[in-house]
């Protein structure tokens, strides 16, 4: 495919700010697109395939518009403009853009059901949010996306993801390997969600620097987490004492999301689920919200809804 050359002229634009410190914005564009870009005064020459040249021109003009209307152009602005154009070819309308939680290399993560939209609103309006409902409704996935988005925006500087290591069918003591190998199966769903949202090297770096921690719930004891996004997954398997311990870890400028399915409690029969108890104890506290999902919010394989429905009907008949 032959290369295309196109010159665009940006009048009355602060080119130094547009290009960024040490031409970082320019380099960002060249890295994201298969193009070369040269600048002389107000003239910008773009070389590349027709589709890439079209997209680069659109991005540069949008960068110029943001700069000229707001008087500044932040690195986050450039990345947002790039993400919108790369993931939607510029076709996201204002309402769709406003609903996007996080752009990944594969998709724009946003709520897909009414229940998910209520959930996102509840998280935005409260520092602590409980998300309760069946499997496959996106409770954990959206929580992790919200946390990653908050870190990328600089709202928090740490993400802590926790899960109770309840012995659901097999004792940890009988699992092979060292402690980390024993505990990893319980934490794997959280790693899987992060793998989809962050480049592998960046995720590895965050984990090594402990900017992202994935830990068993018991490891939360004694900590105070400031400027953090804290997520407790599978919270139906936390005891009442563990739930209180988790909730009281929250420090300054932090948010917490607690997700769980009260129909899948793996605790011994004599122990009360901390998630069930929390609904009763915390329901009237300002700053704590509860979002509830049902099978209409399932976003996995279409058969998952039918499976949940079949189980609900079976157990309803059993109760009668």
XYZ file of C-alpha atoms in Angstrom:
320
model
C 0.000 0.000 0.000
C 1.490 3.341 -1.076
C 2.213 6.005 1.506
C 0.170 9.187 1.595
C 1.475 12.652 2.484
C -0.773 15.342 3.900
C -0.027 18.823 5.191
C -2.294 20.468 7.727
C -2.021 24.033 8.982
C -2.974 24.973 12.558
C -3.288 28.734 12.866
C -3.263 30.508 16.239
C -2.281 27.326 18.085
C 0.433 27.109 20.735
C 2.485 24.468 18.931
C 4.905 23.916 21.836
C 2.029 22.932 24.128
C 0.354 20.905 21.391
C 3.519 18.876 20.755
C 4.202 18.429 24.484
C 7.412 18.511 26.508
C 10.264 17.173 24.376
C 7.665 16.512 21.639
C 6.136 13.729 23.789
C 2.660 14.138 22.266
C 4.140 13.878 18.800
C 6.066 10.724 19.740
C 2.894 9.257 21.271
C 1.060 9.708 17.966
C 3.890 8.147 15.951
C 4.008 5.158 18.316
C 0.256 4.550 18.162
C -0.023 4.938 14.379
C 2.177 3.740 11.536
C 3.094 7.275 10.512
C 5.874 9.840 10.535
C 5.031 13.388 11.552
C 7.186 16.477 11.006
C 6.435 20.015 12.158
C 7.609 23.369 10.796
C 5.986 26.368 12.398
C 2.224 25.975 12.026
C 2.604 23.329 9.317
C 2.346 19.628 10.143
C 3.270 16.994 7.555
C 1.872 13.485 8.078
C 3.114 10.461 6.096
C 1.557 6.990 6.236
C -1.325 4.876 4.989
C -4.511 6.745 4.104
C -6.449 5.360 7.094
C -3.662 6.237 9.556
C -3.159 9.706 8.078
C -6.912 10.385 8.353
C -6.959 9.295 11.993
C -3.812 11.240 12.913
C -5.199 14.404 11.324
C -8.452 13.959 13.248
C -6.585 13.422 16.533
C -4.337 16.464 15.991
C -7.297 18.701 15.173
C -9.137 17.484 18.287
C -6.003 18.119 20.377
C -5.844 21.628 18.925
C -9.534 22.191 19.704
C -9.097 21.118 23.356
C -6.002 23.318 23.702
C -7.635 26.394 22.143
C -10.895 26.071 24.094
C -9.465 25.196 27.520
C -6.045 26.853 27.302
C -4.263 23.613 28.228
C -3.638 20.111 26.964
C -2.826 17.455 29.536
C -1.318 14.044 28.819
C -4.598 12.457 29.958
C -6.457 14.588 27.371
C -4.227 13.279 24.590
C -4.662 9.671 25.705
C -8.440 10.077 25.910
C -8.605 11.552 22.393
C -6.435 8.696 21.120
C -8.530 6.039 22.877
C -11.807 7.407 21.524
C -10.540 7.428 17.960
C -8.764 4.065 18.121
C -11.628 2.153 19.714
C -14.582 3.720 17.978
C -13.114 5.302 14.825
C -14.496 8.512 16.295
C -18.084 7.217 16.223
C -18.845 7.270 19.983
C -21.566 9.818 20.644
C -21.415 12.073 23.729
C -23.724 9.854 25.799
C -21.743 6.696 24.962
C -18.441 8.424 25.684
C -19.680 9.667 29.064
C -20.605 6.093 30.036
C -17.178 4.615 29.245
C -15.325 3.527 32.398
C -12.057 2.429 30.835
C -10.522 2.047 27.386
C -8.460 -1.101 26.883
C -6.609 -2.302 23.808
C -9.623 -4.466 22.902
C -12.712 -2.537 23.963
C -14.325 0.387 25.698
C -15.604 -0.932 29.034
C -18.995 0.533 29.896
C -22.229 -0.615 31.569
C -24.323 -2.885 29.348
C -27.498 -3.293 31.410
C -29.763 -1.101 33.522
C -28.486 -2.837 36.649
C -24.886 -2.092 35.705
C -25.707 1.578 35.063
C -27.288 1.847 38.526
C -24.204 0.134 39.969
C -21.802 2.630 38.362
C -23.913 5.562 39.579
C -23.988 4.073 43.086
C -20.169 3.778 43.104
C -19.785 7.364 41.905
C -22.083 8.682 44.648
C -20.719 6.668 47.592
C -17.308 5.897 49.089
C -18.419 2.341 49.891
C -20.637 0.341 47.557
C -21.977 -3.203 47.883
C -22.746 -5.033 44.620
C -24.910 -8.095 45.221
C -26.235 -10.526 42.624
C -25.676 -13.702 40.623
C -22.579 -14.759 38.729
C -21.934 -13.227 35.311
C -23.445 -9.808 36.018
C -20.119 -7.948 35.799
C -19.878 -7.030 39.483
C -16.163 -7.797 39.841
C -15.130 -6.908 36.286
C -16.638 -3.417 36.483
C -15.228 -2.897 39.992
C -11.713 -3.650 38.731
C -12.264 -1.387 35.689
C -13.365 1.465 37.965
C -10.271 0.965 40.120
C -7.878 0.898 37.152
C -9.538 4.008 35.678
C -9.175 5.839 39.001
C -5.477 4.969 39.152
C -4.875 6.049 35.539
C -6.535 9.397 36.314
C -4.396 9.878 39.431
C -7.401 9.797 41.782
C -5.839 6.933 43.760
C -2.276 5.624 43.844
C -2.989 2.074 44.929
C -5.421 -0.764 44.186
C -5.978 -3.582 46.672
C -8.030 -6.598 45.586
C -8.974 -9.120 48.257
C -10.851 -12.416 48.398
C -11.700 -14.779 51.252
C -9.751 -18.039 50.836
C -12.666 -20.191 51.884
C -12.134 -23.925 51.562
C -14.762 -24.526 48.918
C -14.484 -28.259 48.489
C -10.749 -28.675 49.006
C -8.569 -27.768 51.966
C -5.703 -25.347 51.424
C -3.546 -27.691 53.483
C -3.894 -30.401 50.872
C -3.114 -28.245 47.869
C 0.390 -28.755 46.433
C 3.147 -26.163 46.511
C 4.024 -23.219 48.714
C 1.529 -20.757 50.179
C 1.392 -18.542 47.056
C 0.670 -21.537 44.852
C -2.025 -22.670 47.272
C -3.717 -19.310 47.427
C -3.460 -18.319 43.724
C -6.490 -20.361 42.568
C -8.693 -18.228 44.829
C -7.228 -15.017 43.419
C -7.015 -16.017 39.741
C -10.280 -14.282 38.643
C -8.849 -10.957 39.811
C -5.631 -11.497 37.834
C -7.714 -12.426 34.779
C -9.667 -9.163 34.948
C -6.470 -7.103 35.267
C -4.866 -9.001 32.368
C -7.628 -7.725 30.092
C -7.333 -4.131 31.249
C -3.605 -3.461 31.459
C -0.651 -4.291 29.188
C 1.331 -7.220 30.580
C 4.498 -5.236 31.319
C 2.588 -2.428 33.017
C 0.636 -4.884 35.165
C 3.855 -6.676 36.130
C 5.422 -3.335 37.074
C 2.400 -2.316 39.184
C 2.423 -5.665 40.992
C 6.180 -5.504 41.667
C 5.878 -1.962 43.050
C 2.806 -3.006 45.083
C 0.740 -0.296 43.416
C -1.649 -3.196 42.778
C -1.981 -5.882 45.430
C -4.029 -9.065 45.171
C -4.279 -10.702 48.579
C -6.324 -13.112 50.694
C -8.759 -11.230 52.936
C -6.877 -12.276 56.079
C -3.887 -10.197 54.888
C -5.928 -6.987 55.264
C -5.847 -7.035 59.064
C -4.008 -4.147 60.738
C -3.718 -1.988 57.603
C -4.951 1.527 56.859
C -5.319 2.232 53.151
C -5.127 5.864 52.052
C -5.664 7.099 48.467
C -6.618 3.562 47.518
C -9.293 1.667 45.650
C -10.127 -1.410 47.713
C -12.215 -4.302 46.363
C -13.498 -7.304 48.297
C -14.643 -10.015 45.911
C -16.745 -13.101 46.785
C -17.751 -11.258 49.952
C -20.525 -13.748 50.726
C -17.714 -15.974 52.029
C -16.437 -13.376 54.512
C -17.548 -13.812 58.087
C -19.207 -10.981 60.007
C -15.928 -10.278 61.821
C -13.933 -10.283 58.575
C -16.398 -7.913 56.918
C -16.088 -5.415 59.764
C -12.294 -5.745 59.626
C -12.252 -5.097 55.860
C -14.553 -2.081 55.983
C -12.533 -0.421 58.750
C -9.316 -0.546 56.667
C -10.520 2.398 54.592
C -8.342 5.503 54.962
C -8.330 9.048 53.597
C -9.505 9.610 50.010
C -10.216 5.912 49.459
C -13.129 3.986 47.998
C -14.295 0.415 48.538
C -16.441 -1.957 46.497
C -17.711 -5.185 47.994
C -19.092 -7.777 45.580
C -20.818 -11.070 46.225
C -23.610 -13.546 45.534
C -25.589 -14.475 48.654
C -26.944 -17.594 46.922
C -23.425 -19.103 46.774
C -22.204 -19.039 50.376
C -19.462 -21.596 51.097
C -19.076 -20.876 54.809
C -19.741 -23.631 57.359
C -23.460 -23.774 58.176
C -23.041 -22.289 61.660
C -21.275 -19.152 60.372
C -23.267 -16.146 59.197
C -22.145 -14.433 55.988
C -20.746 -10.977 56.636
C -22.292 -9.811 53.365
C -25.775 -10.879 54.454
C -25.309 -9.192 57.836
C -23.896 -5.991 56.330
C -27.108 -5.377 54.391
C -28.981 -5.154 57.674
C -26.381 -3.270 59.710
C -25.243 -0.648 57.175
C -28.364 0.044 55.086
C -29.065 3.491 56.577
C -25.552 4.982 56.589
C -24.947 7.920 54.241
C -22.016 7.262 51.944
C -22.698 3.535 51.726
C -24.704 2.301 48.736
C -26.178 -1.039 47.725
C -26.594 -2.124 44.090
C -28.543 -5.293 43.347
C -28.381 -7.430 40.201
C -30.639 -10.155 38.859
C -30.476 -12.581 35.949
C -31.453 -9.829 33.490
C -28.011 -8.293 34.132
C -26.047 -11.414 33.146
C -23.563 -10.543 30.403
C -21.852 -13.922 30.005
C -22.960 -16.694 27.633
C -26.722 -16.569 26.989
C -27.122 -19.975 28.678
C -25.974 -18.526 32.016
C -29.329 -16.734 32.402
C -31.169 -19.966 31.682
C -29.020 -21.851 34.199
C -29.692 -19.286 36.941
C -33.408 -19.335 36.125
C -33.544 -23.142 36.225
C -31.846 -23.276 39.631
C -34.160 -20.582 41.036
C -37.244 -22.509 39.883
C -35.895 -25.809 41.253
C -35.202 -24.420 44.725
C -38.547 -22.582 44.774
C -40.253 -25.939 44.191
C -38.105 -27.523 46.923
C -39.224 -24.892 49.458
C -42.868 -25.641 48.685
